Amino acid sequence: MNTAGHSEATARRGLELTPFRGLRYDPDRVGSLAAVTSPPYDVVVRPDGLHHLQSADPHNIVRLILPQATTPTARNEQAADTLRRWLAEGILTTDPEPGLYVYEQRDGGGMLQRGIIGALRVSDPTEGVVLPHEDVMPHVVADRAALMRATSANLEPLLLTYRGNGSTSSAIEVVERVADRPPLLATTTEDGFSHRLWSITDPDDLNRIQSDLSQHQALIADGHHRWATYRRLRTEHTSPSPWDYGLVLLVDTARYPLRVRAIHRLLHGLPVADALAALDGLFRIRHLPVPLPEALEALADAACAGSAFLLAGDGAFHLIDRPDPDLLARTIPADRPAAWRTLDATVLHATLLDHVWHIPEDDPSRIAYIHDTAATVEKAERDGGTAVLMHPVREEVVRDLARQGVTMPRKSTSFGPKPASGLVLRALDL
């Protein structure tokens, strides 16, 4: 590790990204690299997506990040046994020397994103180095922590963004120069995204990246629960230890802007008719006999003027907006910035879920959080529940609130594209 870079990062309270020996699939031992990858664990829509990934290849990474067994302990033991077996069989192999990794994603529409994967020093929010913008659910952190303990591995990188100097920064210069070389791996997943990975092992290049990053702070774009898990596991081990660091992908959004999408809610056991009846007199309700794309356009238009949501699940779409100001005043805490009080997610959680519908936000038997819009609607229609479709919040709003130390309601945003799981892992005991 670069000691000078370490001292500089610590002194400046900036990002400290260190090389590691990546654990990667041997392409000669699996059907295809695309077939062993997966979206992040919390994006896989169970059970459909899980079963599809499990059947795509017997070595799909989902068998590690979402193991299936009858109890949590059995699931984690199964993941650990699977990881050990794949290592012993050479399915997964360790790169010969430590490095950082350049990771590239492209889609068919011309979107290009590049970032750096490495082991980032785990810090507390009070240090102002890594900024969370959402609260976490304790049971999810406990679940991820148990899995990481059992496997002694970071199985998938979380996504962080920082605002560098774009194309003029030394880190980006190294990234784009490295991306001109032949990659370690290249594959295209079924969603149409192409993925390429390169390693950076040259000491001068590593020093330039570390020095550049030491001047910046990062925003958690995706992976709040995994970052909270890193923080918990760090406290369980005597420092210095490998648990002082966690696997991340860092993207300079001054050079490669991310997309920000909404995360939708599926309310179990609440039919749309009942959800709407509870809103009578509290919100304006408009029934939209139009297809999903047109309904989302109507939601976007309404969201320009204030909080708005689409309800679905009964074969139609219902736009709710213009909440009663007295209702908001009674239900939304007044001790937060105006930008937080007017967030759609704030109104949803503080007003609709807590006050109107009485649904606990962290009870998986009552509510699910789903990234895919169409899937949320389909599940609501199939199960007789209510889909609550959200409009995405702007990245600058997220970053400004995070810098103020104000966290948004859980699952408020979905930044992307997210890194594919299964391209590079980090074993903590290698």
GROMACS .gro file of C-alpha atoms in nm:
model
  430
    1MET     CA    1   0.000   0.000   0.000
    2ASN     CA    2   0.116   0.356  -0.067
    3THR     CA    3   0.216   0.494   0.275
    4ALA     CA    4   0.246   0.850   0.149
    5GLY     CA    5  -0.101   0.830  -0.003
    6HIS     CA    6  -0.231   0.686   0.324
    7SER     CA    7  -0.090   0.977   0.528
    8GLU     CA    8  -0.220   1.237   0.284
    9ALA     CA    9  -0.568   1.085   0.277
   10THR     CA   10  -0.582   1.064   0.655
   11ALA     CA   11  -0.459   1.420   0.701
   12ARG     CA   12  -0.709   1.558   0.453
   13ARG     CA   13  -0.988   1.327   0.568
   14GLY     CA   14  -1.029   1.230   0.206
   15LEU     CA   15  -1.087   0.904   0.023
   16GLU     CA   16  -0.823   0.636   0.073
   17LEU     CA   17  -0.854   0.369  -0.195
   18THR     CA   18  -0.610   0.080  -0.174
   19PRO     CA   19  -0.518  -0.202  -0.413
   20PHE     CA   20  -0.627  -0.558  -0.346
   21ARG     CA   21  -0.588  -0.898  -0.509
   22GLY     CA   22  -0.912  -0.939  -0.697
   23LEU     CA   23  -1.097  -1.268  -0.694
   24ARG     CA   24  -1.241  -1.339  -1.039
   25TYR     CA   25  -1.409  -1.618  -1.233
   26ASP     CA   26  -1.186  -1.826  -1.459
   27PRO     CA   27  -1.363  -1.783  -1.795
   28ASP     CA   28  -1.249  -2.130  -1.901
   29ARG     CA   29  -1.432  -2.289  -1.605
   30VAL     CA   30  -1.776  -2.128  -1.648
   31GLY     CA   31  -2.029  -2.122  -1.929
   32SER     CA   32  -1.981  -1.750  -1.987
   33LEU     CA   33  -1.895  -1.449  -1.777
   34ALA     CA   34  -2.236  -1.300  -1.854
   35ALA     CA   35  -2.408  -1.612  -1.719
   36VAL     CA   36  -2.235  -1.590  -1.379
   37THR     CA   37  -2.308  -1.222  -1.314
   38SER     CA   38  -2.606  -1.075  -1.132
   39PRO     CA   39  -2.749  -0.735  -1.042
   40PRO     CA   40  -2.672  -0.629  -0.682
   41TYR     CA   41  -2.842  -0.847  -0.421
   42ASP     CA   42  -3.118  -0.594  -0.347
   43VAL     CA   43  -3.210  -0.545  -0.713
   44VAL     CA   44  -3.278  -0.914  -0.780
   45VAL     CA   45  -3.657  -0.942  -0.777
   46ARG     CA   46  -3.750  -1.259  -0.592
   47PRO     CA   47  -3.844  -1.521  -0.678
   48ASP     CA   48  -3.852  -1.476  -1.054
   49GLY     CA   49  -3.515  -1.310  -1.099
   50LEU     CA   50  -3.348  -1.534  -0.844
   51HIS     CA   51  -3.462  -1.855  -1.009
   52HIS     CA   52  -3.366  -1.723  -1.350
   53LEU     CA   53  -3.013  -1.641  -1.235
   54GLN     CA   54  -2.972  -1.972  -1.054
   55SER     CA   55  -3.060  -2.159  -1.371
   56ALA     CA   56  -2.842  -1.940  -1.596
   57ASP     CA   57  -2.524  -2.111  -1.471
   58PRO     CA   58  -2.449  -2.338  -1.173
   59HIS     CA   59  -2.179  -2.090  -1.068
   60ASN     CA   60  -2.386  -1.771  -1.086
   61ILE     CA   61  -2.279  -1.522  -0.818
   62VAL     CA   62  -2.636  -1.514  -0.685
   63ARG     CA   63  -2.553  -1.842  -0.507
   64LEU     CA   64  -2.313  -1.639  -0.292
   65ILE     CA   65  -2.496  -1.309  -0.250
   66LEU     CA   66  -2.846  -1.463  -0.207
   67PRO     CA   67  -2.794  -1.822  -0.088
   68GLN     CA   68  -3.110  -2.027  -0.046
   69ALA     CA   69  -3.170  -2.245   0.261
   70THR     CA   70  -3.428  -2.286   0.536
   71THR     CA   71  -3.262  -2.065   0.801
   72PRO     CA   72  -3.033  -1.760   0.794
   73THR     CA   73  -2.750  -1.960   0.951
   74ALA     CA   74  -2.786  -2.236   0.694
   75ARG     CA   75  -2.792  -1.981   0.411
   76ASN     CA   76  -2.469  -1.821   0.525
   77GLU     CA   77  -2.298  -2.155   0.583
   78GLN     CA   78  -2.405  -2.260   0.236
   79ALA     CA   79  -2.255  -1.945   0.083
   80ALA     CA   80  -1.928  -2.000   0.270
   81ASP     CA   81  -1.914  -2.365   0.161
   82THR     CA   82  -1.988  -2.268  -0.199
   83LEU     CA   83  -1.715  -2.004  -0.200
   84ARG     CA   84  -1.460  -2.247  -0.056
   85ARG     CA   85  -1.555  -2.511  -0.311
   86TRP     CA   86  -1.530  -2.271  -0.605
   87LEU     CA   87  -1.187  -2.161  -0.485
   88ALA     CA   88  -1.070  -2.519  -0.445
   89GLU     CA   89  -1.201  -2.613  -0.790
   90GLY     CA   90  -1.046  -2.309  -0.957
   91ILE     CA   91  -1.384  -2.162  -1.055
   92LEU     CA   92  -1.270  -1.846  -0.881
   93THR     CA   93  -0.901  -1.750  -0.892
   94THR     CA   94  -0.701  -1.473  -0.727
   95ASP     CA   95  -0.515  -1.219  -0.936
   96PRO     CA   96  -0.137  -1.249  -0.893
   97GLU     CA   97  -0.071  -0.901  -0.755
   98PRO     CA   98  -0.270  -0.628  -0.583
   99GLY     CA   99  -0.423  -0.361  -0.799
  100LEU     CA  100  -0.706  -0.120  -0.850
  101TYR     CA  101  -0.951  -0.199  -1.130
  102VAL     CA  102  -1.098   0.021  -1.401
  103TYR     CA  103  -1.456  -0.085  -1.467
  104GLU     CA  104  -1.652   0.023  -1.773
  105GLN     CA  105  -2.021  -0.011  -1.857
  106ARG     CA  106  -2.186   0.078  -2.189
  107ASP     CA  107  -2.540   0.041  -2.315
  108GLY     CA  108  -2.686   0.047  -2.663
  109GLY     CA  109  -2.801   0.406  -2.624
  110GLY     CA  110  -2.455   0.557  -2.605
  111MET     CA  111  -2.425   0.571  -2.226
  112LEU     CA  112  -2.065   0.520  -2.106
  113GLN     CA  113  -1.959   0.497  -1.743
  114ARG     CA  114  -1.613   0.429  -1.606
  115GLY     CA  115  -1.495   0.411  -1.248
  116ILE     CA  116  -1.233   0.263  -1.020
  117ILE     CA  117  -1.286  -0.046  -0.804
  118GLY     CA  118  -1.073  -0.075  -0.493
  119ALA     CA  119  -1.073  -0.132  -0.117
  120LEU     CA  120  -1.180   0.193   0.051
  121ARG     CA  121  -1.091   0.284   0.408
  122VAL     CA  122  -1.410   0.257   0.611
  123SER     CA  123  -1.495   0.581   0.788
  124ASP     CA  124  -1.767   0.712   1.016
  125PRO     CA  125  -2.021   0.972   0.893
  126THR     CA  126  -1.873   1.226   1.136
  127GLU     CA  127  -1.550   1.228   0.932
  128GLY     CA  128  -1.736   1.366   0.631
  129VAL     CA  129  -1.548   1.138   0.389
  130VAL     CA  130  -1.826   0.905   0.276
  131LEU     CA  131  -2.167   1.069   0.287
  132PRO     CA  132  -2.479   0.856   0.328
  133HIS     CA  133  -2.807   1.004   0.210
  134GLU     CA  134  -3.050   0.736   0.327
  135ASP     CA  135  -3.127   0.560   0.652
  136VAL     CA  136  -3.080   0.184   0.671
  137MET     CA  137  -3.291  -0.102   0.799
  138PRO     CA  138  -3.117  -0.280   1.088
  139HIS     CA  139  -3.235  -0.628   0.989
  140VAL     CA  140  -3.081  -0.588   0.642
  141VAL     CA  141  -2.747  -0.475   0.788
  142ALA     CA  142  -2.753  -0.772   1.025
  143ASP     CA  143  -2.826  -1.007   0.732
  144ARG     CA  144  -2.540  -0.869   0.517
  145ALA     CA  145  -2.301  -0.871   0.815
  146ALA     CA  146  -2.372  -1.237   0.888
  147LEU     CA  147  -2.307  -1.325   0.523
  148MET     CA  148  -1.978  -1.132   0.512
  149ARG     CA  149  -1.863  -1.288   0.839
  150ALA     CA  150  -1.940  -1.637   0.710
  151THR     CA  151  -1.767  -1.590   0.375
  152SER     CA  152  -1.492  -1.353   0.495
  153ALA     CA  153  -1.540  -1.168   0.168
  154ASN     CA  154  -1.679  -0.856   0.005
  155LEU     CA  155  -1.886  -1.027  -0.262
  156GLU     CA  156  -1.995  -0.719  -0.460
  157PRO     CA  157  -1.883  -0.355  -0.475
  158LEU     CA  158  -2.111  -0.078  -0.363
  159LEU     CA  159  -2.137   0.235  -0.579
  160LEU     CA  160  -1.994   0.570  -0.465
  161THR     CA  161  -1.977   0.896  -0.656
  162TYR     CA  162  -1.749   1.195  -0.616
  163ARG     CA  163  -1.719   1.527  -0.796
  164GLY     CA  164  -1.368   1.551  -0.939
  165ASN     CA  165  -1.227   1.777  -1.204
  166GLY     CA  166  -1.367   1.566  -1.486
  167SER     CA  167  -1.133   1.496  -1.775
  168THR     CA  168  -0.853   1.709  -1.624
  169SER     CA  169  -0.811   1.504  -1.306
  170SER     CA  170  -0.512   1.275  -1.275
  171ALA     CA  171  -0.736   0.983  -1.170
  172ILE     CA  172  -0.951   1.017  -1.482
  173GLU     CA  173  -0.640   1.052  -1.697
  174VAL     CA  174  -0.515   0.718  -1.567
  175VAL     CA  175  -0.859   0.558  -1.607
  176GLU     CA  176  -0.895   0.663  -1.969
  177ARG     CA  177  -0.538   0.572  -2.060
  178VAL     CA  178  -0.580   0.226  -1.908
  179ALA     CA  179  -0.911   0.181  -2.093
  180ASP     CA  180  -0.720   0.202  -2.424
  181ARG     CA  181  -0.551  -0.129  -2.342
  182PRO     CA  182  -0.692  -0.479  -2.394
  183PRO     CA  183  -0.913  -0.559  -2.094
  184LEU     CA  184  -0.884  -0.843  -1.843
  185LEU     CA  185  -1.241  -0.938  -1.929
  186ALA     CA  186  -1.524  -0.825  -2.152
  187THR     CA  187  -1.881  -0.949  -2.158
  188THR     CA  188  -2.231  -0.836  -2.246
  189THR     CA  189  -2.513  -0.918  -2.008
  190GLU     CA  190  -2.871  -0.991  -2.112
  191ASP     CA  191  -2.981  -0.638  -2.026
  192GLY     CA  192  -2.769  -0.515  -2.317
  193PHE     CA  193  -2.492  -0.365  -2.107
  194SER     CA  194  -2.135  -0.440  -2.203
  195HIS     CA  195  -1.881  -0.467  -1.922
  196ARG     CA  196  -1.502  -0.442  -1.936
  197LEU     CA  197  -1.244  -0.462  -1.659
  198TRP     CA  198  -0.875  -0.366  -1.643
  199SER     CA  199  -0.623  -0.385  -1.359
  200ILE     CA  200  -0.391  -0.102  -1.251
  201THR     CA  201  -0.073  -0.224  -1.085
  202ASP     CA  202   0.183   0.038  -1.191
  203PRO     CA  203   0.303   0.218  -0.873
  204ASP     CA  204   0.306   0.561  -1.037
  205ASP     CA  205  -0.051   0.520  -1.163
  206LEU     CA  206  -0.164   0.397  -0.823
  207ASN     CA  207   0.001   0.694  -0.652
  208ARG     CA  208  -0.164   0.940  -0.889
  209ILE     CA  209  -0.508   0.794  -0.826
  210GLN     CA  210  -0.462   0.779  -0.449
  211SER     CA  211  -0.332   1.137  -0.433
  212ASP     CA  212  -0.623   1.263  -0.642
  213LEU     CA  213  -0.888   1.079  -0.443
  214SER     CA  214  -0.743   1.193  -0.110
  215GLN     CA  215  -0.875   1.542  -0.192
  216HIS     CA  216  -1.237   1.430  -0.228
  217GLN     CA  217  -1.537   1.305  -0.037
  218ALA     CA  218  -1.787   1.059  -0.181
  219LEU     CA  219  -2.164   1.015  -0.182
  220ILE     CA  220  -2.309   0.668  -0.140
  221ALA     CA  221  -2.507   0.620  -0.460
  222ASP     CA  222  -2.601   0.255  -0.405
  223GLY     CA  223  -2.512   0.032  -0.112
  224HIS     CA  224  -2.606   0.207   0.213
  225HIS     CA  225  -2.669  -0.124   0.386
  226ARG     CA  226  -2.339  -0.271   0.272
  227TRP     CA  227  -2.151   0.042   0.385
  228ALA     CA  228  -2.323   0.020   0.725
  229THR     CA  229  -2.222  -0.347   0.727
  230TYR     CA  230  -1.857  -0.256   0.658
  231ARG     CA  231  -1.870  -0.013   0.949
  232ARG     CA  232  -2.018  -0.274   1.182
  233LEU     CA  233  -1.765  -0.542   1.088
  234ARG     CA  234  -1.474  -0.301   1.123
  235THR     CA  235  -1.562  -0.252   1.491
  236GLU     CA  236  -1.555  -0.629   1.547
  237HIS     CA  237  -1.186  -0.661   1.452
  238THR     CA  238  -0.871  -0.513   1.599
  239SER     CA  239  -0.724  -0.249   1.370
  240PRO     CA  240  -0.525  -0.267   1.150
  241SER     CA  241  -0.708  -0.546   0.970
  242PRO     CA  242  -0.853  -0.616   0.625
  243TRP     CA  243  -1.192  -0.527   0.774
  244ASP     CA  244  -1.080  -0.164   0.790
  245TYR     CA  245  -1.156  -0.153   0.417
  246GLY     CA  246  -1.455  -0.236   0.198
  247LEU     CA  247  -1.502  -0.305  -0.172
  248VAL     CA  248  -1.636  -0.006  -0.369
  249LEU     CA  249  -1.670   0.134  -0.719
  250LEU     CA  250  -1.589   0.507  -0.731
  251VAL     CA  251  -1.728   0.711  -1.022
  252ASP     CA  252  -1.638   1.074  -1.092
  253THR     CA  253  -1.977   1.214  -1.191
  254ALA     CA  254  -1.817   1.532  -1.325
  255ARG     CA  255  -1.686   1.310  -1.605
  256TYR     CA  256  -1.942   1.027  -1.603
  257PRO     CA  257  -2.282   1.143  -1.472
  258LEU     CA  258  -2.502   0.871  -1.325
  259ARG     CA  259  -2.870   0.819  -1.392
  260VAL     CA  260  -3.100   0.869  -1.096
  261ARG     CA  261  -3.419   0.664  -1.089
  262ALA     CA  262  -3.689   0.608  -0.832
  263ILE     CA  263  -3.740   0.300  -0.614
  264HIS     CA  264  -4.106   0.202  -0.599
  265ARG     CA  265  -4.309   0.053  -0.315
  266LEU     CA  266  -4.533  -0.253  -0.319
  267LEU     CA  267  -4.782  -0.253  -0.032
  268HIS     CA  268  -4.889  -0.605   0.058
  269GLY     CA  269  -5.244  -0.665   0.174
  270LEU     CA  270  -5.368  -0.315   0.085
  271PRO     CA  271  -5.599  -0.319  -0.218
  272VAL     CA  272  -5.593  -0.009  -0.436
  273ALA     CA  273  -5.957   0.069  -0.357
  274ASP     CA  274  -5.880   0.080   0.015
  275ALA     CA  275  -5.566   0.289  -0.039
  276LEU     CA  276  -5.763   0.543  -0.241
  277ALA     CA  277  -6.054   0.551   0.002
  278ALA     CA  278  -5.817   0.647   0.283
  279LEU     CA  279  -5.690   0.939   0.073
  280ASP     CA  280  -6.033   1.088   0.004
  281GLY     CA  281  -6.024   1.457   0.092
  282LEU     CA  282  -5.650   1.448   0.170
  283PHE     CA  283  -5.505   1.436  -0.185
  284ARG     CA  284  -5.638   1.514  -0.528
  285ILE     CA  285  -5.708   1.183  -0.703
  286ARG     CA  286  -5.721   1.146  -1.080
  287HIS     CA  287  -5.788   0.816  -1.255
  288LEU     CA  288  -5.572   0.769  -1.568
  289PRO     CA  289  -5.703   0.520  -1.827
  290VAL     CA  290  -5.370   0.523  -2.012
  291PRO     CA  291  -5.069   0.287  -2.055
  292LEU     CA  292  -4.777   0.293  -1.811
  293PRO     CA  293  -4.549   0.526  -2.015
  294GLU     CA  294  -4.821   0.791  -2.040
  295ALA     CA  295  -4.905   0.755  -1.671
  296LEU     CA  296  -4.539   0.812  -1.583
  297GLU     CA  297  -4.538   1.125  -1.799
  298ALA     CA  298  -4.838   1.255  -1.607
  299LEU     CA  299  -4.655   1.177  -1.281
  300ALA     CA  300  -4.348   1.372  -1.400
  301ASP     CA  301  -4.564   1.673  -1.488
  302ALA     CA  302  -4.743   1.667  -1.153
  303ALA     CA  303  -4.415   1.625  -0.961
  304CYS     CA  304  -4.295   1.960  -1.098
  305ALA     CA  305  -4.559   2.131  -0.883
  306GLY     CA  306  -4.523   1.928  -0.564
  307SER     CA  307  -4.548   1.579  -0.416
  308ALA     CA  308  -4.718   1.330  -0.649
  309PHE     CA  309  -4.749   0.952  -0.675
  310LEU     CA  310  -4.902   0.690  -0.902
  311LEU     CA  311  -5.104   0.411  -0.745
  312ALA     CA  312  -5.157   0.090  -0.943
  313GLY     CA  313  -5.261  -0.268  -0.893
  314ASP     CA  314  -5.622  -0.278  -1.006
  315GLY     CA  315  -5.558  -0.261  -1.379
  316ALA     CA  316  -5.552   0.120  -1.392
  317PHE     CA  317  -5.335   0.410  -1.277
  318HIS     CA  318  -5.437   0.670  -1.021
  319LEU     CA  319  -5.243   0.995  -0.989
  320ILE     CA  320  -5.249   1.145  -0.640
  321ASP     CA  321  -5.111   1.494  -0.583
  322ARG     CA  322  -5.183   1.829  -0.415
  323PRO     CA  323  -5.179   1.700  -0.057
  324ASP     CA  324  -5.373   1.895   0.203
  325PRO     CA  325  -5.127   2.149   0.356
  326ASP     CA  326  -5.270   2.097   0.705
  327LEU     CA  327  -5.211   1.723   0.670
  328LEU     CA  328  -4.846   1.782   0.579
  329ALA     CA  329  -4.802   2.027   0.866
  330ARG     CA  330  -4.935   1.767   1.113
  331THR     CA  331  -4.735   1.472   0.986
  332ILE     CA  332  -4.396   1.596   0.860
  333PRO     CA  333  -4.127   1.694   1.115
  334ALA     CA  334  -4.057   2.066   1.106
  335ASP     CA  335  -3.697   2.043   1.229
  336ARG     CA  336  -3.550   1.947   0.890
  337PRO     CA  337  -3.452   2.160   0.588
  338ALA     CA  338  -3.728   2.256   0.345
  339ALA     CA  339  -3.565   2.042   0.074
  340TRP     CA  340  -3.612   1.735   0.298
  341ARG     CA  341  -3.969   1.822   0.407
  342THR     CA  342  -4.084   1.848   0.045
  343LEU     CA  343  -3.926   1.526  -0.082
  344ASP     CA  344  -4.175   1.280  -0.227
  345ALA     CA  345  -4.016   1.007  -0.016
  346THR     CA  346  -4.067   1.216   0.299
  347VAL     CA  347  -4.433   1.273   0.220
  348LEU     CA  348  -4.476   0.905   0.136
  349HIS     CA  349  -4.319   0.775   0.455
  350ALA     CA  350  -4.420   1.039   0.711
  351THR     CA  351  -4.767   1.113   0.578
  352LEU     CA  352  -4.897   0.822   0.370
  353LEU     CA  353  -4.730   0.517   0.523
  354ASP     CA  354  -4.719   0.630   0.886
  355HIS     CA  355  -5.035   0.842   0.918
  356VAL     CA  356  -5.281   0.740   0.646
  357TRP     CA  357  -5.214   0.374   0.568
  358HIS     CA  358  -5.038   0.272   0.895
  359ILE     CA  359  -4.776   0.056   0.722
  360PRO     CA  360  -4.434   0.013   0.892
  361GLU     CA  361  -4.159   0.097   0.645
  362ASP     CA  362  -3.930  -0.181   0.766
  363ASP     CA  363  -4.182  -0.468   0.780
  364PRO     CA  364  -4.115  -0.693   0.478
  365SER     CA  365  -4.453  -0.861   0.525
  366ARG     CA  366  -4.625  -0.527   0.460
  367ILE     CA  367  -4.397  -0.346   0.214
  368ALA     CA  368  -4.142  -0.427  -0.056
  369TYR     CA  369  -3.902  -0.195  -0.235
  370ILE     CA  370  -3.867  -0.266  -0.609
  371HIS     CA  371  -3.653  -0.091  -0.869
  372ASP     CA  372  -3.832  -0.208  -1.183
  373THR     CA  373  -4.147  -0.006  -1.257
  374ALA     CA  374  -4.332  -0.263  -1.466
  375ALA     CA  375  -4.247  -0.543  -1.221
  376THR     CA  376  -4.391  -0.341  -0.933
  377VAL     CA  377  -4.720  -0.295  -1.118
  378GLU     CA  378  -4.735  -0.660  -1.224
  379LYS     CA  379  -4.674  -0.787  -0.872
  380ALA     CA  380  -4.940  -0.555  -0.730
  381GLU     CA  381  -5.195  -0.676  -0.984
  382ARG     CA  382  -5.105  -1.040  -0.923
  383ASP     CA  383  -5.106  -1.016  -0.543
  384GLY     CA  384  -5.395  -0.774  -0.496
  385GLY     CA  385  -5.176  -0.510  -0.334
  386THR     CA  386  -5.098  -0.148  -0.416
  387ALA     CA  387  -4.800  -0.029  -0.619
  388VAL     CA  388  -4.681   0.321  -0.528
  389LEU     CA  389  -4.476   0.455  -0.819
  390MET     CA  390  -4.231   0.737  -0.744
  391HIS     CA  391  -4.072   1.014  -0.949
  392PRO     CA  392  -3.690   1.031  -0.918
  393VAL     CA  393  -3.517   1.304  -0.719
  394ARG     CA  394  -3.230   1.505  -0.872
  395GLU     CA  395  -2.871   1.411  -0.781
  396GLU     CA  396  -2.786   1.766  -0.669
  397VAL     CA  397  -3.068   1.756  -0.413
  398VAL     CA  398  -2.935   1.427  -0.276
  399ARG     CA  399  -2.578   1.558  -0.254
  400ASP     CA  400  -2.678   1.888  -0.091
  401LEU     CA  401  -2.879   1.712   0.179
  402ALA     CA  402  -2.598   1.463   0.241
  403ARG     CA  403  -2.348   1.746   0.288
  404GLN     CA  404  -2.581   1.894   0.550
  405GLY     CA  405  -2.580   1.559   0.729
  406VAL     CA  406  -2.949   1.507   0.653
  407THR     CA  407  -3.049   1.155   0.552
  408MET     CA  408  -3.339   1.089   0.320
  409PRO     CA  409  -3.606   0.825   0.387
  410ARG     CA  410  -3.501   0.470   0.309
  411LYS     CA  411  -3.483   0.363  -0.054
  412SER     CA  412  -3.537   0.716  -0.182
  413THR     CA  413  -3.319   0.689  -0.492
  414SER     CA  414  -3.172   0.442  -0.736
  415PHE     CA  415  -2.847   0.557  -0.893
  416GLY     CA  416  -2.719   0.371  -1.193
  417PRO     CA  417  -2.601   0.195  -1.381
  418LYS     CA  418  -2.505  -0.025  -1.089
  419PRO     CA  419  -2.196  -0.245  -1.108
  420ALA     CA  420  -2.265  -0.603  -1.204
  421SER     CA  421  -2.197  -0.847  -0.923
  422GLY     CA  422  -1.958  -1.131  -1.004
  423LEU     CA  423  -1.690  -0.953  -1.208
  424VAL     CA  424  -1.447  -0.898  -0.919
  425LEU     CA  425  -1.471  -1.000  -0.553
  426ARG     CA  426  -1.250  -0.929  -0.252
  427ALA     CA  427  -1.151  -1.207  -0.014
  428LEU     CA  428  -1.042  -1.072   0.322
  429ASP     CA  429  -0.823  -1.368   0.413
  430LEU     CA  430  -0.611  -1.373   0.095
   0.00000   0.00000   0.00000
